[in-house]
Tab-separated table of C-alpha atoms in Angstrom:
chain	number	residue	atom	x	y	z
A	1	UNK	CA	-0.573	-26.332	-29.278
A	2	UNK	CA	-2.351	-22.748	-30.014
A	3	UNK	CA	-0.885	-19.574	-29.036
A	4	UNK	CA	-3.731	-18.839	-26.387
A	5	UNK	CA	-3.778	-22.960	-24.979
A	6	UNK	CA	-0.099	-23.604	-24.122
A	7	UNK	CA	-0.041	-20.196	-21.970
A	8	UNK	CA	-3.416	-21.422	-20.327
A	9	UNK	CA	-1.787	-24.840	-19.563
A	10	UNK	CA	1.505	-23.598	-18.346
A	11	UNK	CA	-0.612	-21.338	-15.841
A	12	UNK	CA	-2.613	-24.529	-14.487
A	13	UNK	CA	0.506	-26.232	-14.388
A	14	UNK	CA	2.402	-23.544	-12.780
A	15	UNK	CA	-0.343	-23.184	-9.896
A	16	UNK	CA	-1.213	-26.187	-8.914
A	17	UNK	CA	2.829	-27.019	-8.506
A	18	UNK	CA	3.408	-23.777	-6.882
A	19	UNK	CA	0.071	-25.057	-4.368
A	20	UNK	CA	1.697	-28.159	-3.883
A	21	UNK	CA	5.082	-26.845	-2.943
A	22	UNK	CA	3.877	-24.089	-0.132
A	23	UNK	CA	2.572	-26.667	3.183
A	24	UNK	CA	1.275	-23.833	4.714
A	25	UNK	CA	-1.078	-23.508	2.220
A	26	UNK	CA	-2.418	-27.077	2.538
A	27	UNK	CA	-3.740	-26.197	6.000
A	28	UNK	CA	-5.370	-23.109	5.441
A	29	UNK	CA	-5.693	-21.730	1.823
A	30	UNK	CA	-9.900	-21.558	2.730
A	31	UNK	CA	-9.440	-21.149	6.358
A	32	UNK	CA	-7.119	-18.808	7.297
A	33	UNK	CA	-4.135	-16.257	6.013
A	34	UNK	CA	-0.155	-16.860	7.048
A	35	UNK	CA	1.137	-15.638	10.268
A	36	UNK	CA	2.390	-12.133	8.745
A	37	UNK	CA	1.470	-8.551	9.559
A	38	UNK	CA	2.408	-7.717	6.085
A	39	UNK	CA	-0.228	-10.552	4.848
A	40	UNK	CA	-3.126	-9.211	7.082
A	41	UNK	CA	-2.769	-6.119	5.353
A	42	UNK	CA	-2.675	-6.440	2.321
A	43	UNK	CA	-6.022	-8.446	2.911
A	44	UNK	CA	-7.343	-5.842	4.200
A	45	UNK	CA	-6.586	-3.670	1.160
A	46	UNK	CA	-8.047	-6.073	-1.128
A	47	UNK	CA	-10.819	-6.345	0.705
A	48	UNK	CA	-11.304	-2.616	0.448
A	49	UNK	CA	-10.710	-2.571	-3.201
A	50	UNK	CA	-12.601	-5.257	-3.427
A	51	UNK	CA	-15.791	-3.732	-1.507
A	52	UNK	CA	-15.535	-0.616	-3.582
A	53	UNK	CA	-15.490	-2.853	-7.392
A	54	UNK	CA	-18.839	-4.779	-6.305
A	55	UNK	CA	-20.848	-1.611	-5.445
A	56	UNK	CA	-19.637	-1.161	-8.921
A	57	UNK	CA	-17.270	1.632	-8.988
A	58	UNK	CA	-14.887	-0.233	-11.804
A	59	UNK	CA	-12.626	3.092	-12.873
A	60	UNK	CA	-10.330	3.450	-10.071
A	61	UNK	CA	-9.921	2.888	-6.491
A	62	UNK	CA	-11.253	4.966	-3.305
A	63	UNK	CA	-8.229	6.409	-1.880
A	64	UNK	CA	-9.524	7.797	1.303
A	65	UNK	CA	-8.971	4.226	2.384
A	66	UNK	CA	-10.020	3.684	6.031
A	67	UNK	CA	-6.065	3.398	7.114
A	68	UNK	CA	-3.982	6.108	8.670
A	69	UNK	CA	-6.740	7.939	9.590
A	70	UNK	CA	-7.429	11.218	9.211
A	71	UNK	CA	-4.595	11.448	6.602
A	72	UNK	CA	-6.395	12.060	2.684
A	73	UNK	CA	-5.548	9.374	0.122
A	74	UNK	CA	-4.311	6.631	2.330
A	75	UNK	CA	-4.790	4.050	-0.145
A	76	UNK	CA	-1.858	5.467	-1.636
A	77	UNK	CA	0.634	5.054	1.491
A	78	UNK	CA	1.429	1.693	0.022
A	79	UNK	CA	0.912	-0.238	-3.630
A	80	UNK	CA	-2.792	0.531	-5.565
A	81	UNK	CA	-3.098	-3.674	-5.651
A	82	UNK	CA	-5.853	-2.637	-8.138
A	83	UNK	CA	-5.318	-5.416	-10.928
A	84	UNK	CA	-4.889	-7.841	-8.237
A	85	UNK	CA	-8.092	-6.375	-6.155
A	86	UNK	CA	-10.869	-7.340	-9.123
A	87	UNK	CA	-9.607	-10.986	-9.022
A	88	UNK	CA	-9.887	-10.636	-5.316
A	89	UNK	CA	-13.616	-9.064	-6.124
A	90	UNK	CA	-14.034	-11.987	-8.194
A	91	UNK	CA	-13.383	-14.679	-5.711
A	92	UNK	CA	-15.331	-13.041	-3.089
A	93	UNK	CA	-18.285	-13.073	-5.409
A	94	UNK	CA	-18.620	-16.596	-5.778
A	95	UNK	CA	-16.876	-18.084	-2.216
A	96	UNK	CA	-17.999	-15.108	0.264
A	97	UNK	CA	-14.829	-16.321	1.938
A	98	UNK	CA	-11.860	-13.805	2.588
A	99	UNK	CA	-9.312	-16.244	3.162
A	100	UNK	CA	-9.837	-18.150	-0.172
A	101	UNK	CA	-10.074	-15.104	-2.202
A	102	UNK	CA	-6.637	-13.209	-0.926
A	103	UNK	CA	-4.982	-16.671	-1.257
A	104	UNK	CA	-6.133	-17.860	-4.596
A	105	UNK	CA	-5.285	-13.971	-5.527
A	106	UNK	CA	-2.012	-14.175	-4.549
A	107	UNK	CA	-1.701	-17.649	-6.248
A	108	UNK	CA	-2.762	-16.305	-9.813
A	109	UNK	CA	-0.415	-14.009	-10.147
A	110	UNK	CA	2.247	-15.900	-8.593
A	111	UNK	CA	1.782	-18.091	-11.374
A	112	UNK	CA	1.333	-15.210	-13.895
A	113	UNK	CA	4.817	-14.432	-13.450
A	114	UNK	CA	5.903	-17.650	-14.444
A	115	UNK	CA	4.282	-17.340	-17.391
A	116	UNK	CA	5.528	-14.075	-18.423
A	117	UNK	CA	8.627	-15.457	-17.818
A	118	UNK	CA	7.985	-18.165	-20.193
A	119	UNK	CA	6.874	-15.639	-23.022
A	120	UNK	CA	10.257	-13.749	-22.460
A	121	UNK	CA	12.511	-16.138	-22.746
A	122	UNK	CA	10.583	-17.119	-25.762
A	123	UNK	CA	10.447	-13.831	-27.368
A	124	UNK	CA	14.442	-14.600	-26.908
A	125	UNK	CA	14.637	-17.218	-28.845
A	126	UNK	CA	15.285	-19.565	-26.118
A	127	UNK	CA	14.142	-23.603	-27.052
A	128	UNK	CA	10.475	-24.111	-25.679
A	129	UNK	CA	12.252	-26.872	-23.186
A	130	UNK	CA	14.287	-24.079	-21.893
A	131	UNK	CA	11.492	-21.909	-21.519
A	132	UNK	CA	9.829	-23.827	-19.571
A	133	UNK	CA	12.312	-24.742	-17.208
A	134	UNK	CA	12.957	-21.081	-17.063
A	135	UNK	CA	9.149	-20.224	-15.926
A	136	UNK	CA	9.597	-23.001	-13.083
A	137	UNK	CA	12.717	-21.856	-11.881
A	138	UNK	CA	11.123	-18.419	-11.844
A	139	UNK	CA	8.692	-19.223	-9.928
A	140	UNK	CA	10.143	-22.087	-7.348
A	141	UNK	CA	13.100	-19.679	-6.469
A	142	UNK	CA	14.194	-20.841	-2.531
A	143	UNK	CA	13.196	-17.112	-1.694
A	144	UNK	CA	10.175	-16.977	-2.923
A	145	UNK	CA	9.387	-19.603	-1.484
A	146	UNK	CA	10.566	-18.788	2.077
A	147	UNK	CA	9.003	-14.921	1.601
A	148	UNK	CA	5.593	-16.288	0.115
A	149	UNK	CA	4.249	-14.283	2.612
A	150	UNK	CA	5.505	-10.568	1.106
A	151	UNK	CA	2.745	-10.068	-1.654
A	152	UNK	CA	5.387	-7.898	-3.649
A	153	UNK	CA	7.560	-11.352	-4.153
A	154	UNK	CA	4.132	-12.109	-6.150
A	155	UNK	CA	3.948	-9.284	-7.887
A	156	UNK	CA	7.511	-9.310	-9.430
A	157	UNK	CA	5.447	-10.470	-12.990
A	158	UNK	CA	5.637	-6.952	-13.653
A	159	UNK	CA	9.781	-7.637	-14.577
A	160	UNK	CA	9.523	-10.399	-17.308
A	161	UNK	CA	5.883	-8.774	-18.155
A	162	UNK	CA	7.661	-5.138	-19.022
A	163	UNK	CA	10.804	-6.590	-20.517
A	164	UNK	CA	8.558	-8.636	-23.394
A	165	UNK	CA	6.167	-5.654	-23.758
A	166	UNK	CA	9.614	-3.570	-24.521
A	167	UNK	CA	11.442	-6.184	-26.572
A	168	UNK	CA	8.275	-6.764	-28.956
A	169	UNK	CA	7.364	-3.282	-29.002
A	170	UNK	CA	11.361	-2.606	-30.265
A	171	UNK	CA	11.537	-4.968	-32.831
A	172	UNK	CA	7.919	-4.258	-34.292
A	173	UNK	CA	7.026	-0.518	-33.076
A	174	UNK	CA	3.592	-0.653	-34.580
A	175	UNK	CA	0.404	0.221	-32.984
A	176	UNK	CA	-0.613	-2.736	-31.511
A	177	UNK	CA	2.472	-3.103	-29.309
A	178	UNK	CA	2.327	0.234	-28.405
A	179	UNK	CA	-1.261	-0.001	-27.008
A	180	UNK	CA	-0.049	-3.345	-25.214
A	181	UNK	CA	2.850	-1.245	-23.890
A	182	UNK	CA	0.297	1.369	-22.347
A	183	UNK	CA	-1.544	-1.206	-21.270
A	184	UNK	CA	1.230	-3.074	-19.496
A	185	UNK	CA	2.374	0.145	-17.912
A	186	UNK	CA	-1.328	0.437	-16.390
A	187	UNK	CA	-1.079	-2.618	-15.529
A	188	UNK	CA	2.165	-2.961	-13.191
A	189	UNK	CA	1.783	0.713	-11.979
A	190	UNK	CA	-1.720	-0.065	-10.475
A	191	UNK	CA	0.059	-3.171	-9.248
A	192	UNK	CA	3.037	-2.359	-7.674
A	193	UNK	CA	4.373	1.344	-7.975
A	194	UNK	CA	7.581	0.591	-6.332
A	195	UNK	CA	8.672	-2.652	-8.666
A	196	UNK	CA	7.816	-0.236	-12.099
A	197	UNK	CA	9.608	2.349	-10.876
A	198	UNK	CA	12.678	-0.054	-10.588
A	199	UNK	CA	12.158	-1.685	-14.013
A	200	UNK	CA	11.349	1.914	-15.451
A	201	UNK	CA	15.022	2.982	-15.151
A	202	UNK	CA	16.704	-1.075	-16.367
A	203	UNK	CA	14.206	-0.762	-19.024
A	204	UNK	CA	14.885	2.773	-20.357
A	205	UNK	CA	18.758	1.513	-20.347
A	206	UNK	CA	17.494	-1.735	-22.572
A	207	UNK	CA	15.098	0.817	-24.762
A	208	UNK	CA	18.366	2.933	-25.743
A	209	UNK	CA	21.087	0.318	-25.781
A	210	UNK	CA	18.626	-1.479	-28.906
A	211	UNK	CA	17.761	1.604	-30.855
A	212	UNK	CA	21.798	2.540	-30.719
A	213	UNK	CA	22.716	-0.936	-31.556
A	214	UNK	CA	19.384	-1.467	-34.936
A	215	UNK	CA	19.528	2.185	-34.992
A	216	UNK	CA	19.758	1.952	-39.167
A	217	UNK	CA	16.501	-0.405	-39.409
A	218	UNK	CA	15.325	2.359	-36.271
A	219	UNK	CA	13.653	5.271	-37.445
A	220	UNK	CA	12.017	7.253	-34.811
A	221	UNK	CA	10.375	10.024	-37.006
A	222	UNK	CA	8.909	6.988	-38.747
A	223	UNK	CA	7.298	5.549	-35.480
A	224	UNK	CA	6.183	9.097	-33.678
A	225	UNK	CA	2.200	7.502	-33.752
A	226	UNK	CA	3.740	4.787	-31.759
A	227	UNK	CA	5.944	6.735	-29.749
A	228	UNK	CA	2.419	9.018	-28.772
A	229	UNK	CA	0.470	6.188	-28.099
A	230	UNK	CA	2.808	5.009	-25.076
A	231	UNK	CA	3.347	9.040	-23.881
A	232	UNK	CA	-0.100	9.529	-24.004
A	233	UNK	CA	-0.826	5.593	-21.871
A	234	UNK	CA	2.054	6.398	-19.349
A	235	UNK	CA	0.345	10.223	-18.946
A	236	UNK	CA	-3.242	8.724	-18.391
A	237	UNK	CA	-2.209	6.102	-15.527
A	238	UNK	CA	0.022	9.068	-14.595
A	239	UNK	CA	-2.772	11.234	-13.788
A	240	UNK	CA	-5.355	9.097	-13.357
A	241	UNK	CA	-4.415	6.861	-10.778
A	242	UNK	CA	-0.903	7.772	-9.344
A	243	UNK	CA	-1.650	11.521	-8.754
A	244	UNK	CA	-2.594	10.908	-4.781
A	245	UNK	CA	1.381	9.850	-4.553
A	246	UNK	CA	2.381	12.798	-5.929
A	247	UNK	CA	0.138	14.993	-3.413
A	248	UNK	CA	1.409	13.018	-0.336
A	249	UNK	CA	5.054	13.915	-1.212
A	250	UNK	CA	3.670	17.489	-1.798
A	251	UNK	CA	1.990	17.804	1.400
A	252	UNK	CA	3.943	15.654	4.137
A	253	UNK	CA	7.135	14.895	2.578
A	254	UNK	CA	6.056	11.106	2.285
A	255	UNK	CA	8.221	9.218	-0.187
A	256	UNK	CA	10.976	6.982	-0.016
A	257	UNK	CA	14.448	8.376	-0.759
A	258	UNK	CA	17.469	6.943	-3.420
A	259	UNK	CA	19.452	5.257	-0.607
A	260	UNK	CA	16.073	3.161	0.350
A	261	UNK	CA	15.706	2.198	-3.009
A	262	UNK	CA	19.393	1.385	-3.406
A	263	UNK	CA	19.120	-0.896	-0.113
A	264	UNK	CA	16.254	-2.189	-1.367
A	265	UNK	CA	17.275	-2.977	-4.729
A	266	UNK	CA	20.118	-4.945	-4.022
A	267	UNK	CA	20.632	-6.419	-0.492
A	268	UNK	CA	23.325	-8.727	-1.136
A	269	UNK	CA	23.759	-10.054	2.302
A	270	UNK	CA	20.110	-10.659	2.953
A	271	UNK	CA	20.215	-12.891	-0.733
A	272	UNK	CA	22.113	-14.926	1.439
A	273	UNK	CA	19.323	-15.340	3.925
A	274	UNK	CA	17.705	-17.967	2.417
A	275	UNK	CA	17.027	-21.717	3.380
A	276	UNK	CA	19.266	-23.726	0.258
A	277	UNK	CA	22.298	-20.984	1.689
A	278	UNK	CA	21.784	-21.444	5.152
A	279	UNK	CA	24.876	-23.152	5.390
A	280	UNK	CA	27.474	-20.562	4.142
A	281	UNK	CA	25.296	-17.550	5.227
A	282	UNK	CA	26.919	-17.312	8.704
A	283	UNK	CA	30.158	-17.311	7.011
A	284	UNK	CA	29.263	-13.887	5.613
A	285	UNK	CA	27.820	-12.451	8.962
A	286	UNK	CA	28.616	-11.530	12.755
A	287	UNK	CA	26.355	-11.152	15.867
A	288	UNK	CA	25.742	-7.468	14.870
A	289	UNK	CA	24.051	-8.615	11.192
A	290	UNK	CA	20.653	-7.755	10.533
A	291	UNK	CA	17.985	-10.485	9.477
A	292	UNK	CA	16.049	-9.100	6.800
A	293	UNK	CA	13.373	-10.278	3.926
A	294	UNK	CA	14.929	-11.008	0.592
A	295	UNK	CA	14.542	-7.831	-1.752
A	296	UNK	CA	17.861	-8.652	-3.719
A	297	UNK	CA	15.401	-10.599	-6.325
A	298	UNK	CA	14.142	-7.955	-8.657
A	299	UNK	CA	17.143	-5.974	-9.503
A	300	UNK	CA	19.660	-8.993	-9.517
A	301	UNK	CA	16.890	-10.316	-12.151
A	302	UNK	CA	16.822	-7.318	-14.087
A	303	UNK	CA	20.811	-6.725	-13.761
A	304	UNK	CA	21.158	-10.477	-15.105
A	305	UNK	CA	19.082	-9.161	-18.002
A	306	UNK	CA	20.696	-6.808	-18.906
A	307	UNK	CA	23.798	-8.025	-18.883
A	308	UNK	CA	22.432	-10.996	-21.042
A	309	UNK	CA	21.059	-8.758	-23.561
A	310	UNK	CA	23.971	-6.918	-24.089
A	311	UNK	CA	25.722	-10.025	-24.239
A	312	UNK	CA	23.063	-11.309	-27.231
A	313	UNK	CA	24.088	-7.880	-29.115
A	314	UNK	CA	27.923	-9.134	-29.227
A	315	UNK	CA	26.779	-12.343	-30.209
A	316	UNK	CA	24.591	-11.186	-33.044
A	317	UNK	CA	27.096	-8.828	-33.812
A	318	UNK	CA	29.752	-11.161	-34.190
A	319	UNK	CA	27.708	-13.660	-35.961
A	320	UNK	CA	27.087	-10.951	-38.984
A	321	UNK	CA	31.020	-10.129	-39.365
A	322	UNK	CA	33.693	-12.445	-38.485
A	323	UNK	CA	35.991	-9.848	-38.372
A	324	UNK	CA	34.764	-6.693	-36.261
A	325	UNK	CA	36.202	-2.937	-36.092
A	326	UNK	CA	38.124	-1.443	-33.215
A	327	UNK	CA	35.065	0.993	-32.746
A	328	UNK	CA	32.676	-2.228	-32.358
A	329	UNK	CA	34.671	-3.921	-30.112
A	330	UNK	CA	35.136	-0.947	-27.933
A	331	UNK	CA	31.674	0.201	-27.548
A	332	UNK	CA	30.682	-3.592	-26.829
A	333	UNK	CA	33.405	-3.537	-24.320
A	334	UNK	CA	32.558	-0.196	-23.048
A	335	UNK	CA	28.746	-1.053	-22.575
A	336	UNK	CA	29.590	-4.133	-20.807
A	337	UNK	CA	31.800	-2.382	-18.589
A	338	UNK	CA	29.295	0.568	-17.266
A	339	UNK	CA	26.242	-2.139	-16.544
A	340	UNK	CA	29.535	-4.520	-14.648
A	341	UNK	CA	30.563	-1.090	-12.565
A	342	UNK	CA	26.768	0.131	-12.504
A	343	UNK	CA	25.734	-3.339	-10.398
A	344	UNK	CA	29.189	-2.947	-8.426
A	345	UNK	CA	28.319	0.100	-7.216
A	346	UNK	CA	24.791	-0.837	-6.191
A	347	UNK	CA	26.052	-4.314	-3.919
A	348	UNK	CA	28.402	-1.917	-2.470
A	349	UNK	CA	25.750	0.183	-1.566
A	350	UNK	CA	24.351	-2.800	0.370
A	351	UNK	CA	26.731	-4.107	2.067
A	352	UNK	CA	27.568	-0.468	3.205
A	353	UNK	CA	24.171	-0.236	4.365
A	354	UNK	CA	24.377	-3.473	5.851
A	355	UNK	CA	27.362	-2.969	7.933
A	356	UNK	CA	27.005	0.427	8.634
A	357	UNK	CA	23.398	0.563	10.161
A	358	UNK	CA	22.882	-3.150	11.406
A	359	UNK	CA	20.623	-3.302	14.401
A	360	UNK	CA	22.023	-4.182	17.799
């Protein structure tokens, strides 16, 4: 199977299980949008972004957004959506029917993320069996299933997407990765600032940990072309398109601080909250608990990474030299050790959170 077919396949595949396996869909995927606040808004986003693509303004997206009025740059109170918006444009084009085309959008990239999952794991090494089992998993998770409804658990593509644009990038830093880097950065900032900004900082850890560990076969002033090309894409979507966050924080103090995204990043009570745990969850809990959506997914997934990768670099490591130095040892030891108390740190974070300010 080509490079560009088995993708295409595993996307079909991926969408019309993922269709099959969410009933609400069944009843109204042309005729109506799920019972959610959070749902209805997002349509209505898309629908602006949408509106402003077919009078053909393709660039970027009107920010003085017709929400939170008479605040400037509203668009920018919540995620861009602006990847997601032209397949939204798209489907609106040829059904003239809002429910179909913010359902079908969110399908797409629901199954997008399976495939970017596939490609990782590939890129990995991984068998093409596993792989595949891997994108399903991905993308038939319990909670995502339960949260359909949150368009962000769609847009978690951006992890696996980032992590193979990184890991290809690392082990050939030529041009045409780099531009695919850029690219990939335009592509999940304009999606989902909040997600990239969480992968930025697990990625930049991954970026390092490599270059330290194939630092001889790593020459940086070799690569500086490379290295420019990705400034100079991460500086353009910078100031192109993310400026109108920067000016809200400026002017009214809008912004989310570190102990949201710590509570955010890893709820660990609330990854209990799910419908294959709802047996042992009210082990875990008391009448005071708070209910909440699932948001443990994306940093347990990247944390897992992480861990795994580090865990590939002992591997390799040991598969080179039977015999390893102190020094080797210790520094595999030692980086295993700060990502194990890093992720500690961050669950205890949660369930502090969780305790401490449950509602009544």
């Amino acid at each position: 199977m080509s490079q560009l077919a088995e993708p295409l396949v595993l996307f079909l595949l991926l969408a019309l299980t993922i269709l099959a396996c969410v009933p609400p869909w069944r009843d109204h995927f042309f005729t109506g949008l799920a019972d959610h606040w959070d749902t209805r808004l997002m349509n209505e986003w898309l629908a602006w972004n949408a509106n402003h693509i077919l009078q053909g303004h393709f660039l970027r997206p009107d920010y003085n957004a017709n929400f939170f009025y008479p605040n400037e740059y509203t668009l920018a109170f919540s995620e861009l959506l602006w990847p997601q918006s032209f397949v939204y444009a798209a489907a609106y084009l040829f059904s003239h029917n809002i429910f179909f085309s913010f359902n079908l959008t969110m399908l797409l990239f629901w199954a997008l993320s399976g495939v970017a999952m596939f490609e990782l794991l590939r890129e990995l090494s991984l068998s093409r069996i596993i792989a595949y089992l891997g994108s399903f998993v991905f993308c038939l998770l319990p909670y995502r299933m339960r949260y359909y409804v949150e368009f962000n658990m769609v847009l978690v593509f951006i992890i696996p997407f980032m992590l193979l644009l990184l890991l290809r990038w690392l082990r050939q830093p030529n041009m045409r990765n780099s531009l695919w880097l850029a690219v990939g950065f335009w592509l999940s900032a304009t999606s989902c600032l909040y997600l990239t900004i969480m992968a930025m900082i697990v990625l930049g850890c991954v970026a390092v940990a490599f270059i330290a560990a194939r630092r001889r076969d790593f020459h940086l002033r070799l690569i500086w072309r490379s290295l420019a090309v990705i400034v100079a894409g991460v500086a353009t979507t910078a100031a192109f398109y993310l400026y109108p966050y920067l000016i809200l924080r400026l002017k009214g103090g809008y912004g989310r601080t570190m102990a949201d995204y710590i509570k955010h990043h890893a709820q660990a009570m609330h990854y209990l909250n799910t419908r294959c745990a709802s047996l042992i969850y009210p082990l875990f809990t008391t009448p005071r608990s708070r209910i909440a959506e699932t948001y443990l997914f994306p940093g347990t997934a990247l944390g897992i990474m992480a861990i795994v990768f580090f865990a590939t670099c002992a591997a390799h490591s040991l598969g080179r030299s039977r015999t390893m130095l102190p020094a080797e040892i210790a520094s595999l030891c030692a980086k295993l050790l700060l990502w194990t108390i890093f992720w500690l740190t961050i669950i205890a974070h949660a369930f502090h959170w969780q305790t401490g300010h449950a509602a009544p």
